[in-house]
CSV table of N, CA and C in Angstrom, one decimal:
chain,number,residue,atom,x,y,z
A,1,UNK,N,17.4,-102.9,-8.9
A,1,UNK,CA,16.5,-102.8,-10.1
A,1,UNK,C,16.4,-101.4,-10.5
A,2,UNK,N,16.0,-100.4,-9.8
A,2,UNK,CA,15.8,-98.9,-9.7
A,2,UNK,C,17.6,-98.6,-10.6
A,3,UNK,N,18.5,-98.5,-10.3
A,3,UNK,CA,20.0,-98.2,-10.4
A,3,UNK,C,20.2,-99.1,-11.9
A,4,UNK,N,19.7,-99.9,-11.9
A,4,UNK,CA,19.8,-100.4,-13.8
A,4,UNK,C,19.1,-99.9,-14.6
A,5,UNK,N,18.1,-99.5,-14.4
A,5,UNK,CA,16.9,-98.4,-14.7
A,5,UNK,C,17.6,-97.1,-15.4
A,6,UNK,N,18.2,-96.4,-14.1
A,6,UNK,CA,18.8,-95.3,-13.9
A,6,UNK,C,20.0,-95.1,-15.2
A,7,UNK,N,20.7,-96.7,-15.0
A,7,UNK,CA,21.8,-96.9,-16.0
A,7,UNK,C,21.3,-97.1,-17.6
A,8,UNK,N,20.4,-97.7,-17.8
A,8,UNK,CA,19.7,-98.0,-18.7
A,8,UNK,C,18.9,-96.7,-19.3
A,9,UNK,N,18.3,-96.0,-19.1
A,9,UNK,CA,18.1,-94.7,-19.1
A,9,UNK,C,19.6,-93.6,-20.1
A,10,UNK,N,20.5,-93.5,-18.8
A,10,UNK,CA,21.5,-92.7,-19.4
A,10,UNK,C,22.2,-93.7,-20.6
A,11,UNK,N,22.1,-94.7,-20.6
A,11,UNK,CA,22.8,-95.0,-21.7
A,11,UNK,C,22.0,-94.6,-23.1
A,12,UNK,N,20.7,-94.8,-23.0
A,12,UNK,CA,19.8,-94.5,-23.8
A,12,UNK,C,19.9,-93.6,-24.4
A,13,UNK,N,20.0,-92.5,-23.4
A,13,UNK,CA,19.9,-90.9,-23.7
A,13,UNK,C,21.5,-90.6,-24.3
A,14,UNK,N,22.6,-91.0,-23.7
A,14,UNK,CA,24.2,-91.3,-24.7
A,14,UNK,C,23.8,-91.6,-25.8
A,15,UNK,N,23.2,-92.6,-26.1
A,15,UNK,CA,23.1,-93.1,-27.5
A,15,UNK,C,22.0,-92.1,-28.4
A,16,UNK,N,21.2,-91.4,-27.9
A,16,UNK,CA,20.6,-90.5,-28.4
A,16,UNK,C,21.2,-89.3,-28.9
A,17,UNK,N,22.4,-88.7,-28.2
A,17,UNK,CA,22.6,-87.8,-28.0
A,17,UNK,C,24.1,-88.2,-28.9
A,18,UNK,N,24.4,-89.2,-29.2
A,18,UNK,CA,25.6,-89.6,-30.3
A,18,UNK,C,24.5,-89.3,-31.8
A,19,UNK,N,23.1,-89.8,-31.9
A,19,UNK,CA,22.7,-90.3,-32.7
A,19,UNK,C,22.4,-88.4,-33.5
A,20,UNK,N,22.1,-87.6,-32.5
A,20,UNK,CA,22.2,-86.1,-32.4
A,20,UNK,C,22.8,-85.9,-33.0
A,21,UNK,N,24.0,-85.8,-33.1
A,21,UNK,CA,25.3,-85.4,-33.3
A,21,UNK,C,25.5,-85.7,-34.3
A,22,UNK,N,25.3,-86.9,-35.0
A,22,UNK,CA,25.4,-87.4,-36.4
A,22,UNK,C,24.8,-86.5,-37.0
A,23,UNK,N,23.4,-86.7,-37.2
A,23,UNK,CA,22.5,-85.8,-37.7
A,23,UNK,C,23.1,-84.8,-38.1
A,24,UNK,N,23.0,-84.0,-37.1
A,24,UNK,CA,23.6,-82.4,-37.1
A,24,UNK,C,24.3,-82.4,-38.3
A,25,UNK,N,25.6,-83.3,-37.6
A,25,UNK,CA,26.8,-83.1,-38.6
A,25,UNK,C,26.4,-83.0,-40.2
A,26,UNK,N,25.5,-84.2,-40.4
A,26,UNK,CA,24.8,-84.6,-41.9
A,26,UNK,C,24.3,-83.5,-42.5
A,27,UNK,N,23.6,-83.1,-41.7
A,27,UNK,CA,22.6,-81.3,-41.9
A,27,UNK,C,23.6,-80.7,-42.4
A,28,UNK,N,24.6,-80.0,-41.3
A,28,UNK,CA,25.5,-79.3,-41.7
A,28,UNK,C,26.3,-79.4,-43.4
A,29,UNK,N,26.6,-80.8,-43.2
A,29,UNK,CA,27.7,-81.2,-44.5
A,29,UNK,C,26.4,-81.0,-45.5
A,30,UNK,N,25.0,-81.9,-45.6
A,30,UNK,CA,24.5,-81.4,-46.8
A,30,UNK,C,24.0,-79.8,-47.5
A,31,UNK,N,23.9,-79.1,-45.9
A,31,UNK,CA,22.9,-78.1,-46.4
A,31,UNK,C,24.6,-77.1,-46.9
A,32,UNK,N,26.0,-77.3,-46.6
A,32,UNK,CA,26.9,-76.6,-46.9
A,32,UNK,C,27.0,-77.2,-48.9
A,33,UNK,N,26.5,-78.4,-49.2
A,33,UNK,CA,26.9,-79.2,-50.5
A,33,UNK,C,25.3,-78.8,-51.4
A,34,UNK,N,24.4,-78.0,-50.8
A,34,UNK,CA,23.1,-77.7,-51.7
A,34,UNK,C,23.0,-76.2,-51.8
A,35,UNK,N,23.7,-75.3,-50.8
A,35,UNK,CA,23.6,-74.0,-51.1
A,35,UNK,C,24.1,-73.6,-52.2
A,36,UNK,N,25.5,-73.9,-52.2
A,36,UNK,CA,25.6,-73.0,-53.8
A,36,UNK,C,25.1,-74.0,-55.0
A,37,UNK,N,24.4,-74.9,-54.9
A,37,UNK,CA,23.7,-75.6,-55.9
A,37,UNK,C,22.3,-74.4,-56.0
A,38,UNK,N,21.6,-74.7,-54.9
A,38,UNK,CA,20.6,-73.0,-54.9
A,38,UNK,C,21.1,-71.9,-55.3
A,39,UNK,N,22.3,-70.9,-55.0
A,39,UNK,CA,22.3,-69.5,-55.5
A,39,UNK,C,23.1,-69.7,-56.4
């Protein structure tokens, strides 16, 4: 029970940590496609 937990857990946090990564990337690509719309 404890050890599916454990597994269940890290997968969670994988899938978080993909879901991170997306983001980021999104941030990056928009705030690179709004700056020179600002200056």
């Amino acid at each position: 029970m404890l050890c599916s937990g454990v597994y269940t857990s890290k997968n969670a946090l994988k899938k978080g940590v993909e879901i991170l990564q997306k983001a980021l990337v999104f941030l990056v690509q928009a705030t690179s496609h709004f700056i020179p719309q600002i200056l």
